CSV table of C-alpha atoms and ligand atoms in Angstrom, one decimal:
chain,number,residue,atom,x,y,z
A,301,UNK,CA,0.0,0.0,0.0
A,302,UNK,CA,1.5,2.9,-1.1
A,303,UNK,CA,1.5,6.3,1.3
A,304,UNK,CA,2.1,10.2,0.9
A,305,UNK,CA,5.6,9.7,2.3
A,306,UNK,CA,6.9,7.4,0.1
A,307,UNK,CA,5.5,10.4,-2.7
A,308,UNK,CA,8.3,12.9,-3.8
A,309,UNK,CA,8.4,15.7,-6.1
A,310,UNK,CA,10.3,18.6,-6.6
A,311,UNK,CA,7.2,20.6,-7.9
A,312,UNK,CA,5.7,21.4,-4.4
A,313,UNK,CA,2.0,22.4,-6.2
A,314,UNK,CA,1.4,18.5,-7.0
A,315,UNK,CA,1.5,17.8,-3.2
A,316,UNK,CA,-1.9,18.5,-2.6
A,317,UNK,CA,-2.7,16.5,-6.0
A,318,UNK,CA,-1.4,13.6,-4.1
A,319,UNK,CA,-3.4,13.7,-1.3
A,320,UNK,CA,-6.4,13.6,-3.0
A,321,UNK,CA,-5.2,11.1,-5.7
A,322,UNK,CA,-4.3,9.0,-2.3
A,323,UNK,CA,-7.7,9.9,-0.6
A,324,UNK,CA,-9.7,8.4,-4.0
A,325,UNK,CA,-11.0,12.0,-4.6
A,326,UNK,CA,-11.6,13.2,-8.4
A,327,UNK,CA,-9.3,15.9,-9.2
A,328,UNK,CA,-10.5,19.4,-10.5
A,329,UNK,CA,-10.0,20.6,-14.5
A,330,UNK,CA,-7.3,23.0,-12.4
A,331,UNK,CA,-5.1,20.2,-10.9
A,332,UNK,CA,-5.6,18.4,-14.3
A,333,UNK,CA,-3.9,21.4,-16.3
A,334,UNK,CA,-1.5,21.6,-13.8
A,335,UNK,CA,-0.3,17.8,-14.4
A,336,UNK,CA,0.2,18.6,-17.9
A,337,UNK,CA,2.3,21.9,-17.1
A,338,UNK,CA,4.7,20.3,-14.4
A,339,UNK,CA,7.9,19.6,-15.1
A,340,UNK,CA,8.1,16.3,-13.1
A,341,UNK,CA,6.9,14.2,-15.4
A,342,UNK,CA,7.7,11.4,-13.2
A,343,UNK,CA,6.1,12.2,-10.1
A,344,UNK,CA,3.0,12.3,-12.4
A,345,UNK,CA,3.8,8.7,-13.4
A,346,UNK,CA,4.1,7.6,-10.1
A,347,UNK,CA,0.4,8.9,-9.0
A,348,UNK,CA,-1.0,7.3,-12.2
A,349,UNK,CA,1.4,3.7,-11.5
A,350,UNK,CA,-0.1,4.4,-8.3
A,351,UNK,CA,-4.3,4.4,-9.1
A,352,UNK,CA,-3.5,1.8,-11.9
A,353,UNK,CA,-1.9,-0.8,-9.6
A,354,UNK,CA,-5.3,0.3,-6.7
A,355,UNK,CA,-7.2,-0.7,-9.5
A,356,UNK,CA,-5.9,-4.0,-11.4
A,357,UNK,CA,-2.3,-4.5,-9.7
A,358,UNK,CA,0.0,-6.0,-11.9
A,359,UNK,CA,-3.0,-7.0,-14.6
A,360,UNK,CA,-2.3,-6.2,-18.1
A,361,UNK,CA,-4.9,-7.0,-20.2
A,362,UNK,CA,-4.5,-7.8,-24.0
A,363,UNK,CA,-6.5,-9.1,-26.6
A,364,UNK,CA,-6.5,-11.3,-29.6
A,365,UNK,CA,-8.2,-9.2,-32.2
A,366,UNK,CA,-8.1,-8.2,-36.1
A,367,UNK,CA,-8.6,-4.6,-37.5
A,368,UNK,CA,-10.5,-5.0,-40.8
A,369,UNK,CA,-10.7,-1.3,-42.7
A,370,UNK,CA,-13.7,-2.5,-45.4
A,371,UNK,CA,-13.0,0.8,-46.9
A,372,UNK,CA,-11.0,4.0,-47.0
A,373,UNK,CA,-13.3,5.8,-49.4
A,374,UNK,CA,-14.3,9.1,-47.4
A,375,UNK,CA,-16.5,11.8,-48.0
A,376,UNK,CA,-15.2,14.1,-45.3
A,377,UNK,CA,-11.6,15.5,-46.0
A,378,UNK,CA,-10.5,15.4,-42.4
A,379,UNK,CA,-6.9,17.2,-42.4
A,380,UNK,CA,-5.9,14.7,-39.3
A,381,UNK,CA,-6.3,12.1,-41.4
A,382,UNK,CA,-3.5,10.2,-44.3
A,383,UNK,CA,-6.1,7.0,-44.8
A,384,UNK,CA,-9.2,8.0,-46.4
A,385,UNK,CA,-9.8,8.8,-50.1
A,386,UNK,CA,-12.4,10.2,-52.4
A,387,UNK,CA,-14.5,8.2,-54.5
A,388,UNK,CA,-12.8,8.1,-57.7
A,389,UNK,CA,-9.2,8.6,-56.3
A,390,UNK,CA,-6.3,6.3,-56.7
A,391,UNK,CA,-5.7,4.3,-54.2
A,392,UNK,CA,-9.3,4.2,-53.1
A,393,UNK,CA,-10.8,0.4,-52.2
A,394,UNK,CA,-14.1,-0.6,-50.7
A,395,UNK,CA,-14.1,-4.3,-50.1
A,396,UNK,CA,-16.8,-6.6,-51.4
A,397,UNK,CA,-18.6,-8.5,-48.4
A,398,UNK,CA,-17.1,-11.7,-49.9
A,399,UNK,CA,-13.3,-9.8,-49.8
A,400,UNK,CA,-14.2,-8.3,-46.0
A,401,UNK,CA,-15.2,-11.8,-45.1
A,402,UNK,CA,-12.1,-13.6,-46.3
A,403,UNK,CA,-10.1,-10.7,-45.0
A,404,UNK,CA,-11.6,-11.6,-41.3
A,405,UNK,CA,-10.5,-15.1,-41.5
A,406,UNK,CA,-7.2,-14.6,-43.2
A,407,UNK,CA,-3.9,-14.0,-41.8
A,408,UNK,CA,-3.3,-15.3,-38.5
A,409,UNK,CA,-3.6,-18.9,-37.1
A,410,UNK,CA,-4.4,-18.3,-33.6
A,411,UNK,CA,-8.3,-17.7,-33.2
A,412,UNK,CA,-9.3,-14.2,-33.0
A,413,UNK,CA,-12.1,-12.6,-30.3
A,414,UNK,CA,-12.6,-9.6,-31.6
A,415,UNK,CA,-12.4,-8.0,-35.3
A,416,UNK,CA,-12.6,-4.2,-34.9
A,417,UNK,CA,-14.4,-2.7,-37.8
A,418,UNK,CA,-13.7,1.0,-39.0
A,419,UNK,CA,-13.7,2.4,-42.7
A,420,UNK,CA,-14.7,5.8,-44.5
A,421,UNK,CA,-17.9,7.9,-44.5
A,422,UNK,CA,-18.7,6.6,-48.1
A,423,UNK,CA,-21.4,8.6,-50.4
A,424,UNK,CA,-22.9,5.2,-51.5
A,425,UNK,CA,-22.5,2.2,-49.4
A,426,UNK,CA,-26.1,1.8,-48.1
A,427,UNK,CA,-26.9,0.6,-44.5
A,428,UNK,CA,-27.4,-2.9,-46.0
A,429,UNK,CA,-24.1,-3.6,-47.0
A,430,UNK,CA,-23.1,-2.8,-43.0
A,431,UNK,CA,-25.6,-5.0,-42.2
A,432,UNK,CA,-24.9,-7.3,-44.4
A,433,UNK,CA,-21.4,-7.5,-43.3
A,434,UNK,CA,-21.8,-8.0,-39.9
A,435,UNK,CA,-24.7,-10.9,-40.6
A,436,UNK,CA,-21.8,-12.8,-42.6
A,437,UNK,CA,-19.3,-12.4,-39.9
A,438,UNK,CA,-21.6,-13.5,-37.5
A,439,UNK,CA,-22.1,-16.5,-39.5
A,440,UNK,CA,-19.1,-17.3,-40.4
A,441,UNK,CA,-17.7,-16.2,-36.9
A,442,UNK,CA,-20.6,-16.6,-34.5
A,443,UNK,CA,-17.6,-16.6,-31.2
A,444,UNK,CA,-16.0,-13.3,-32.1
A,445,UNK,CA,-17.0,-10.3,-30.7
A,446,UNK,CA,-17.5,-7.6,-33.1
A,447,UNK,CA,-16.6,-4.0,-32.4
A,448,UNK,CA,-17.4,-1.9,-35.1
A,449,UNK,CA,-18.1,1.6,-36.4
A,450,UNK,CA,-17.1,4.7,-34.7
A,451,UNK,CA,-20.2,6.8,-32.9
A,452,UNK,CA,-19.6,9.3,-36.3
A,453,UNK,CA,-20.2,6.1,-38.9
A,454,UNK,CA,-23.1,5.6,-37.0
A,455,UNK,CA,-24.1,9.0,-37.1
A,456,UNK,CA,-23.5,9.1,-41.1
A,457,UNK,CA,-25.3,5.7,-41.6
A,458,UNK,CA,-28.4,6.7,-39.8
A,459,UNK,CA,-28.5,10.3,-42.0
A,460,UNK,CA,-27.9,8.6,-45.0
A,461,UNK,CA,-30.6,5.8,-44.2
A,462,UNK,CA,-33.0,9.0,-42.7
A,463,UNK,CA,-33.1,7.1,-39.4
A,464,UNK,CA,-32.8,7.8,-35.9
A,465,UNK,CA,-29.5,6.9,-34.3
A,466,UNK,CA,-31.4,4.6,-31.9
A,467,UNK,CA,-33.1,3.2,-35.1
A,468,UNK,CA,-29.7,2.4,-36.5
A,469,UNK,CA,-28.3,1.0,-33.9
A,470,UNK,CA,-30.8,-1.1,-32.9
A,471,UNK,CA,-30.8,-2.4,-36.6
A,472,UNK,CA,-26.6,-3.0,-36.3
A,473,UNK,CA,-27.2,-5.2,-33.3
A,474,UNK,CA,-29.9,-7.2,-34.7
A,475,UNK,CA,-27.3,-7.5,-37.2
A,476,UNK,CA,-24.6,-8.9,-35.4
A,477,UNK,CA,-22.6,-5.1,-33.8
A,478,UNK,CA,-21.8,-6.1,-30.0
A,479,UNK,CA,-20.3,-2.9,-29.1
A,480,UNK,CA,-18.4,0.3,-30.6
A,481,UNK,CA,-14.9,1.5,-30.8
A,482,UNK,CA,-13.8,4.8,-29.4
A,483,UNK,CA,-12.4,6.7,-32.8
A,484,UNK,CA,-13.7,9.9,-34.0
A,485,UNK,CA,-13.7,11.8,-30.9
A,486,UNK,CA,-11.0,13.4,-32.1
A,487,UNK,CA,-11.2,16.8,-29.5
A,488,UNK,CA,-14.3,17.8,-29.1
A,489,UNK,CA,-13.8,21.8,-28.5
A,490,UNK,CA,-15.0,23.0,-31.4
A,491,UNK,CA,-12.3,25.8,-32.5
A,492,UNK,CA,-9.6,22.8,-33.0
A,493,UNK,CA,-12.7,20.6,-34.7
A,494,UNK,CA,-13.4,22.9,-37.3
A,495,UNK,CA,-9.8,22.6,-38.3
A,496,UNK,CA,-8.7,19.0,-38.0
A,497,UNK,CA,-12.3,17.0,-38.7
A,498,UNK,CA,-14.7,19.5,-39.8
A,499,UNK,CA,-16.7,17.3,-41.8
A,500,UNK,CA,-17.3,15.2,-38.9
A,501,UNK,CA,-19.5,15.6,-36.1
A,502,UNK,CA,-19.1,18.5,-33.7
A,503,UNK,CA,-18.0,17.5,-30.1
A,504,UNK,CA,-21.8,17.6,-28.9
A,505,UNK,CA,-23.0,15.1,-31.3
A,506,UNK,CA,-20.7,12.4,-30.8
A,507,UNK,CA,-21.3,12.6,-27.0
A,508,UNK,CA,-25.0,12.8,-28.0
A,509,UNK,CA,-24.3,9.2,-30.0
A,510,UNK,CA,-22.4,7.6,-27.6
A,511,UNK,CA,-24.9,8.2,-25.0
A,512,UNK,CA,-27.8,6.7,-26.9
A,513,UNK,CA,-25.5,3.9,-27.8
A,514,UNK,CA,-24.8,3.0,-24.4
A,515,UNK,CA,-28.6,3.6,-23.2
A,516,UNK,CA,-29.2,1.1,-25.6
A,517,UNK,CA,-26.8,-1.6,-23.2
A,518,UNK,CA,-23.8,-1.4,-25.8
A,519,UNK,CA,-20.3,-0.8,-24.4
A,520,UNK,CA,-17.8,1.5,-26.3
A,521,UNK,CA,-14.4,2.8,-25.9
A,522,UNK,CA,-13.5,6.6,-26.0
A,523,UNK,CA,-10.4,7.9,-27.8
A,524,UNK,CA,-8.4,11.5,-27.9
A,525,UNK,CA,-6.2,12.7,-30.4
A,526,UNK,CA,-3.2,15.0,-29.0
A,527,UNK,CA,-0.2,16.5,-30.5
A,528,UNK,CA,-1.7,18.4,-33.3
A,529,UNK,CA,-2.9,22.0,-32.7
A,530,UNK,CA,-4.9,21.7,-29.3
A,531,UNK,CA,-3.3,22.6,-26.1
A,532,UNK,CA,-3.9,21.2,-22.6
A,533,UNK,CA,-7.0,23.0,-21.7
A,534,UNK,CA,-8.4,21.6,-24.7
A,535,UNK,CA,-7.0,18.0,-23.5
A,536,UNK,CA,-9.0,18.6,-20.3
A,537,UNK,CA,-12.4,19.6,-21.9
A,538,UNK,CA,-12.2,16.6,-23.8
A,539,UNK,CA,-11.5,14.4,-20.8
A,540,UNK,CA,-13.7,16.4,-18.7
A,541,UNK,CA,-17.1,16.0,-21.2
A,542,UNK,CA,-16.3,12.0,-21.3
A,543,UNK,CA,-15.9,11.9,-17.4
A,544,UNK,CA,-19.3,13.8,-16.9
A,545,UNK,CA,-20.8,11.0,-19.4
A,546,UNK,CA,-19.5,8.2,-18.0
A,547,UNK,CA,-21.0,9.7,-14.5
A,548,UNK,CA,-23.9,9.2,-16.1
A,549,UNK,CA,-24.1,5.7,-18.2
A,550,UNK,CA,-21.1,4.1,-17.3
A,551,UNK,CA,-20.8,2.9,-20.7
A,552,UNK,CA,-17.0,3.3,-21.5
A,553,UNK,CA,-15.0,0.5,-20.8
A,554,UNK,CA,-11.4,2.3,-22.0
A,555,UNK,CA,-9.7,5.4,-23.0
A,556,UNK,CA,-7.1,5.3,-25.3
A,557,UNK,CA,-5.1,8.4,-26.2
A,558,UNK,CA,-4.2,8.5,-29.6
A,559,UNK,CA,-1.3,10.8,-30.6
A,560,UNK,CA,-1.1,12.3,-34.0
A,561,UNK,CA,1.0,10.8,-36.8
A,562,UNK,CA,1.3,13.8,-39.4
A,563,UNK,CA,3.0,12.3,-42.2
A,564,UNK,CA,0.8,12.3,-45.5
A,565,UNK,CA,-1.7,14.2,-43.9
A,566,UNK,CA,-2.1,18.1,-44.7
A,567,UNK,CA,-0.7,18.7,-41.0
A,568,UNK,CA,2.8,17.3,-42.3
A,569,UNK,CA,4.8,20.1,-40.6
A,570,UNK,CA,3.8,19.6,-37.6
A,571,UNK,CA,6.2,17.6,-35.6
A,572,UNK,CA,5.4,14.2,-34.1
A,573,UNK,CA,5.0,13.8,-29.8
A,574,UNK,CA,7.9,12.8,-28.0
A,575,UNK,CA,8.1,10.3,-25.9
A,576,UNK,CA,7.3,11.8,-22.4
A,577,UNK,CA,4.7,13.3,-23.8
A,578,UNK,CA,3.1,10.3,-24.8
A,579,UNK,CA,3.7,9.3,-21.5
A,580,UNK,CA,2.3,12.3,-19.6
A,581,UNK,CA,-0.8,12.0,-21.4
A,582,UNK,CA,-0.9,8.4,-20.5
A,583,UNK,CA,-0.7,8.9,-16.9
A,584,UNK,CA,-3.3,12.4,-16.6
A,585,UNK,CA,-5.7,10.2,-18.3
A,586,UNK,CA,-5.8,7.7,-15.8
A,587,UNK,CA,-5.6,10.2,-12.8
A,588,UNK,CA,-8.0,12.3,-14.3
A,589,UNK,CA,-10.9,9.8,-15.8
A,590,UNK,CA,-11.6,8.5,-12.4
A,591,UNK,CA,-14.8,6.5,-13.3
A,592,UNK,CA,-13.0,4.9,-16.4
A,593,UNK,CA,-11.4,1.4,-15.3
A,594,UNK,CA,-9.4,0.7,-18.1
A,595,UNK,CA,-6.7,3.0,-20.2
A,596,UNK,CA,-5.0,1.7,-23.2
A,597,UNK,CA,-1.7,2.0,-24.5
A,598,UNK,CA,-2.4,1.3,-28.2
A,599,UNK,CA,0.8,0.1,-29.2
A,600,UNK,CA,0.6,0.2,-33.2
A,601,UNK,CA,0.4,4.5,-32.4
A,602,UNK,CA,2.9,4.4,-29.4
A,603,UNK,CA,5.2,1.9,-30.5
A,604,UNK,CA,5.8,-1.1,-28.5
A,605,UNK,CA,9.1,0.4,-27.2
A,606,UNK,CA,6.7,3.5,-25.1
A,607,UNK,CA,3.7,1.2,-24.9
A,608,UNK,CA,6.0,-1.4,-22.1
A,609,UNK,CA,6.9,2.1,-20.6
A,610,UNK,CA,3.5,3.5,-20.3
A,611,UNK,CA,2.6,0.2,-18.2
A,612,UNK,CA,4.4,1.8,-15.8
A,613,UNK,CA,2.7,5.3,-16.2
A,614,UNK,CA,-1.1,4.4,-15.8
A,615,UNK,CA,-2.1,2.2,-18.8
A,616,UNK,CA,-3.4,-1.5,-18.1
A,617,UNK,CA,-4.1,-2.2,-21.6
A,618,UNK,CA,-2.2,-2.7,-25.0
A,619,UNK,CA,-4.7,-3.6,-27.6
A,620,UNK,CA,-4.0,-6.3,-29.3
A,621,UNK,CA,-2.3,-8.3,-32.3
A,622,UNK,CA,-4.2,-6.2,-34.7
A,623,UNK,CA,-2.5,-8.0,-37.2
A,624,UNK,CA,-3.5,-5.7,-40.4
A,625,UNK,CA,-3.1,-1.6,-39.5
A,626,UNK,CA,-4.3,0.9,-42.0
A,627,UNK,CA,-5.1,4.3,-41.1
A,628,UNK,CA,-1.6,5.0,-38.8
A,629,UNK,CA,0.4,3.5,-41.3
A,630,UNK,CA,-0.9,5.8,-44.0
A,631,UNK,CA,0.2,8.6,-41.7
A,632,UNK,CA,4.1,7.2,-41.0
A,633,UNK,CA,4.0,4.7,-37.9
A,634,UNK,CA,7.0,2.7,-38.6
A,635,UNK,CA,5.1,0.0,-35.8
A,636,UNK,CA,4.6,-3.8,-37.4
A,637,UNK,CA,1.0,-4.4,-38.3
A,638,UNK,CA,0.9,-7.1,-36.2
A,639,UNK,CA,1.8,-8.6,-32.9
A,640,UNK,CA,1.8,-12.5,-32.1
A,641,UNK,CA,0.2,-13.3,-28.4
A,642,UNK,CA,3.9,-14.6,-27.4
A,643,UNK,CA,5.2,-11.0,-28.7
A,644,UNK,CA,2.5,-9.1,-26.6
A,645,UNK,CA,3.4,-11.5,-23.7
A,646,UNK,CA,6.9,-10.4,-23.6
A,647,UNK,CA,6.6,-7.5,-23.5
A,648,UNK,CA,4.0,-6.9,-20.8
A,649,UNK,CA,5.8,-9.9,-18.4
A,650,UNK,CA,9.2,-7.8,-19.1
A,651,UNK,CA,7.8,-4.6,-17.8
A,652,UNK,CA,6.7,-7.1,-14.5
A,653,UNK,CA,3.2,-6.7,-15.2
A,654,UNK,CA,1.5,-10.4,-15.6
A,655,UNK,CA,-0.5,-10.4,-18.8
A,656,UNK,CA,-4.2,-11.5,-19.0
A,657,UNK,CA,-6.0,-12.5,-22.1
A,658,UNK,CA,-9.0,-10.7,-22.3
A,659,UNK,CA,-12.4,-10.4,-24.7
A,660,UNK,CA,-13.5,-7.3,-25.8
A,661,UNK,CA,-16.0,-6.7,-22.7
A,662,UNK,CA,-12.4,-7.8,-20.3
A,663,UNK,CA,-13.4,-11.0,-19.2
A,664,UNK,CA,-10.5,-13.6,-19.2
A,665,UNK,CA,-9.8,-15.9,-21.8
A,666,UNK,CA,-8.6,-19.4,-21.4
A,667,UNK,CA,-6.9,-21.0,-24.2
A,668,UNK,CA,-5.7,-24.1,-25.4
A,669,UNK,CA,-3.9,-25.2,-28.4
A,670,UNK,CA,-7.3,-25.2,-30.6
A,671,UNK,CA,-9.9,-23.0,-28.8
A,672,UNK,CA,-10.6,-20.6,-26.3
A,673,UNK,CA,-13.2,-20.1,-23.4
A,674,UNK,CA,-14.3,-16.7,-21.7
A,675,UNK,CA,-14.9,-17.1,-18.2
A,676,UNK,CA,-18.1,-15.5,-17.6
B,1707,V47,O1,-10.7,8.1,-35.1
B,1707,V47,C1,-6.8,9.1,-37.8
B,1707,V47,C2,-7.2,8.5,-35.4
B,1707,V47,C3,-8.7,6.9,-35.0
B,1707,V47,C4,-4.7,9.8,-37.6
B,1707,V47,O2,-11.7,1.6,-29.5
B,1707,V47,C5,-5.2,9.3,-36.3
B,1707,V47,O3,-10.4,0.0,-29.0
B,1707,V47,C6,-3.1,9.7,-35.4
B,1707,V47,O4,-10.1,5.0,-32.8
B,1707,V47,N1,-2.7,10.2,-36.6
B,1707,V47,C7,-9.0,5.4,-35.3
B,1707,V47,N2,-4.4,9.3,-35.3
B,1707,V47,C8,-8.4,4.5,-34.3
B,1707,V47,C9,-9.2,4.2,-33.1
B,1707,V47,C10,-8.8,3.1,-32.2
B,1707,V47,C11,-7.6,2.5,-32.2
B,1707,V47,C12,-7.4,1.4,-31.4
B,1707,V47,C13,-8.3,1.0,-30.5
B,1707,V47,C14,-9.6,1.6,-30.5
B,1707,V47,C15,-10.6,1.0,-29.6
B,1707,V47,C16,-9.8,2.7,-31.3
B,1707,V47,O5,-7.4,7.1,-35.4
B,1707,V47,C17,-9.5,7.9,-35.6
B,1707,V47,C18,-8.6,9.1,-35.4
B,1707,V47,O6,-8.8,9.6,-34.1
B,1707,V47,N3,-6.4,8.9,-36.5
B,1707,V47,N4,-5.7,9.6,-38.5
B,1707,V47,C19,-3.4,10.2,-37.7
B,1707,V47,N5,-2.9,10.7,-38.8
């Protein structure tokens, strides 16, 4: 059990941060700006180590999962973004259901539990084809847990298909959607929006979504992009409007920071994050989302090299093997696509964590050399 002696800083404002990060008490937008403008970065790591070990202990959770991108055709023109395409362009692909199906099962011999399902805002796909493809995976996969479609798909689907988002999503889960990632939160203030995504949602919408879609008993994931052109104030709006909405539905399950790959994108000159900043951000996100239990190092954006490190700075999670990674690759990562489970093992049972297979929804999984179980 760690105490407030064995805490030590040589920034003298973060003792009172302590204390209440020792006493269990949420901390203020204030003391959150403040942990992004001290200097001891480290001290800020050990308060996050600290609430991550209260809350799983050595626990890091990973997961066996494939990414499938069915297509990058997009008709927003985000300037955050390297992957998508316009209908017409080179380079463009939408995948036929037959193709996304194949591309599900291809790849990877150990048995997946999750395929995470994220593409473009394309002018024609209709809501059947995403209906479609999740009834084929569902067949063809009926154990794997299928996250799919970011709250602003939704959001585009249900416009296009002059539904209600409850309407849509209702129809997805009928279809086979389980639960939703966290992308295209992007920062929700609305001066940075209108310059990164602003052909996506505004900030109020996608909270709108999210909170429908977890009314509706799905689970979802909440993301952040930093390192652009926000600053921390922004940081803490963004964190503060997803603590206030998981006060109220307690649908999140993670947070995953996500920090900005420029390259190919028409932000190119800015410069990438560093690596202690990567790790700052790790560690206010878990001091300062109190009511989330779970935040991810996503190694494929931090690289598995900051990913072990962050372990150590508040996150419990890595993803998972991923095994096929489109949208940071277009924009530079230099990370494999893929991880094997033994890989992902290493590297959480080097950084003296003990690694736990999970399922999407973090229950354990128990292997053996042909199948898995989910303890319930
Ligand atoms: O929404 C796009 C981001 C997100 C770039 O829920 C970029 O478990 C950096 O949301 N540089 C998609 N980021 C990825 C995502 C995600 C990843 C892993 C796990 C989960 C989960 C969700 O990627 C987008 C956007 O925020 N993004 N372009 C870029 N150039």
């Amino acid at each position: 059990m760690q105490t407030l002696d064995q805490f030590s800083t040589y920034d003298l404002r973060l003792n009172p941060i302590a204390e209440k990060v020792l006493a269990g008490e949420r901390l203020s937008a204030e003391e959150g700006l403040l942990l992004y403008r001290t200097r001891d970065v480290l001290a800020v790591g050990w308060l996050a180590n600290l609430v991550r070990e209260r809350l799983h202990g050595d626990k890091t959770f990973f997961n066996v999962n494939r990414h499938i991108n069915h297509t990058n055709v997009c008709v927003a023109a985000c300037r955050l973004c390297a992957f998508g395409r316009k209908k017409g362009e080179p380079n463009g692909y939408t995948m036929e259901l037959e193709e996304a199906w194949t591309t599900a099962a291809s790849g990877y011999s150990e048995a997946v539990t999750e395929f995470h399902i994220v593409g473009g805002l394309h002018p024609d796909l209709s809501l059947e084809y995403y209906l479609d493809l999740l009834r084929g995976l569902k067949e063809r996969f009926p154990k794997v847990h299928i996250k799919a479609f970011t709250m602003v798909e939704v959001s585009f689907l249900a416009r296009r298909a002059k539904l209600t988002i409850e309407q849509t999503l209702i129809k997805l889960r009928e279809a086979g959607l389980d639960s939703l990632p966290g992308g295209g939160a992007e920062i929700f203030a609305s001066d940075v929006r209108s310059i990164i995504c602003d052909h996506k949602i505004d900030g109020n919408e996608w909270i709108d979504t999210a909170r429908i879609a977890h009314k509706l008993g799905f689970r979802s994931n909440a993301t952040m992009l930093y390192g652009h052109i926000e600053n921390d104030e922004h940081r803490i709006d963004h964190m503060m409007r997803l603590r206030t909405l998981q006060d109220e539905t307690g649908g999140f399950q993670t947070f995953i920071p996500l920090a900005f790959h420029p390259e190919n994108t028409p932000l190119s000159h800015l410069p990438v994050t560093t690596g202690l900043t990567d790790l700052r951000q790790v560690a206010v996100s878990r001091l300062f989302l109190d009511n989330f239990a779970h935040i991810k190092a996503y190694w494929q954006m931090l690289t598995p090299k900051i990913a072990q490190i962050a372990l150590r700075f508040g996150a419990d999670d890595l993803d998972g093997t991923v095994i096929e990674e489109k949208i940071y690759h277009d924009a530079g990562a230099t990370t494999p696509q893929g991880m094997t489970r033994r890989e992902l093992c290493r590297l959480i049972t080097e950084a003296g964590r003990v690694p736990v297979e999970r399922d999407t929804l973090y229950r354990a999984v128990e292997r053996n050399e042909e199948s898995f179980t989910v303890a319930v």
